């Protein structure tokens, strides 16, 4: 089954404790991206990747890191999480062509205390 | 910001009625996409319309795009209770990489 998986689905942590949210896709997509969703703000793009070792900033990259060492994986790293990073996070993948339909993962609900 | 804005923020209709949602954006785009999100779940792609297209259909969905007004509309005909969800427009610039989502329209279809 074609899918995007994220882990963990739920995470409660404390300020400053480094964490990684993993994302994996099995559709051989070139393009992967991370979004955060906050009430009233819709989805905002954090980082995206056009291919292995190619990443770029979205609209709200501050406080986040990403890496793309393999085509199928695109982890999101919070080196020192803060309460304003409490949010619902989505990973997505797409072909990266002009028909770049996004396939979304199920989401990771992160709470930073 | 290029972020799209949906209108209305919330819409409540009876099953069988049509639902229309609007999206406005600010800068030039390559394409505009509509997505559906059931409560707390990942978004699902519905339909894409390119900047050189004016109207597109997919099943009960009809999307229009007016680039001169920088706006799009999504029409769901003969709505069903299962259509209850939030609907988002996403604009994509010419490099295909950056996506700008609006804050969504929450649709409630009453049985």
Short mmCIF file of C-alpha atoms in Angstrom, two decimals, chain A residues 9 31 35 37 40-45 48 50 57-59 88 90 96-107 109, chain B residues 1-3 30-31 33 35 37 40-45 47-48 50 56 88 92 95-104:
data_model
loop_
_atom_site.label_atom_id
_atom_site.label_comp_id
_atom_site.label_asym_id
_atom_site.label_seq_id
_atom_site.Cartn_x
_atom_site.Cartn_y
_atom_site.Cartn_z
CA UNK A 9 2.19 9.82 16.37
CA UNK A 31 9.95 15.42 -3.16
CA UNK A 35 4.40 21.15 7.62
CA UNK A 37 -0.63 22.96 11.50
CA UNK A 40 -6.42 29.44 12.59
CA UNK A 41 -3.12 29.39 10.69
CA UNK A 42 -3.63 26.47 8.35
CA UNK A 43 -0.57 24.51 7.31
CA UNK A 44 2.79 26.18 7.07
CA UNK A 45 5.72 24.63 5.28
CA UNK A 48 11.23 20.58 1.81
CA UNK A 50 13.72 17.91 -3.90
CA UNK A 57 13.66 26.24 3.80
CA UNK A 58 9.93 26.72 3.72
CA UNK A 59 8.05 29.50 5.42
CA UNK A 88 0.49 19.07 14.75
CA UNK A 90 2.66 16.51 8.88
CA UNK A 96 8.33 16.89 -7.59
CA UNK A 97 7.10 17.51 -11.11
CA UNK A 98 4.62 20.19 -12.14
CA UNK A 99 1.86 17.88 -10.93
CA UNK A 100 3.27 17.82 -7.42
CA UNK A 101 0.27 16.37 -5.64
CA UNK A 102 1.13 15.91 -2.00
CA UNK A 103 0.56 12.63 -0.16
CA UNK A 104 0.34 13.27 3.56
CA UNK A 105 1.28 11.18 6.55
CA UNK A 106 -1.12 10.75 9.49
CA UNK A 107 0.44 13.50 11.58
CA UNK A 109 0.97 15.70 17.67
CA UNK B 1 2.85 36.12 2.48
CA UNK B 2 1.34 34.25 -0.45
CA UNK B 3 -0.85 32.25 1.85
CA UNK B 30 1.83 27.61 -11.29
CA UNK B 31 -1.14 25.69 -9.98
CA UNK B 33 -4.69 22.46 -5.36
CA UNK B 35 -7.22 19.16 -0.16
CA UNK B 37 -8.82 16.92 5.97
CA UNK B 40 -7.03 15.55 13.00
CA UNK B 41 -5.96 13.35 10.09
CA UNK B 42 -3.60 13.88 7.18
CA UNK B 43 -4.74 15.87 4.18
CA UNK B 44 -5.99 14.15 1.06
CA UNK B 45 -5.50 15.65 -2.39
CA UNK B 47 -8.00 18.22 -7.42
CA UNK B 48 -5.36 20.37 -9.10
CA UNK B 50 -3.16 24.77 -13.53
CA UNK B 56 -11.94 21.48 -13.88
CA UNK B 88 -7.86 23.71 2.17
CA UNK B 92 2.17 26.41 -5.73
CA UNK B 95 9.37 26.26 -8.94
CA UNK B 96 6.83 23.63 -7.80
CA UNK B 97 8.55 23.39 -4.45
CA UNK B 98 6.86 25.75 -2.07
CA UNK B 99 3.30 25.19 -0.98
CA UNK B 100 1.14 27.84 0.65
CA UNK B 101 -1.95 26.59 2.39
CA UNK B 102 -4.88 28.64 3.54
CA UNK B 103 -6.49 28.31 6.95
CA UNK B 104 -9.33 26.19 5.60
#
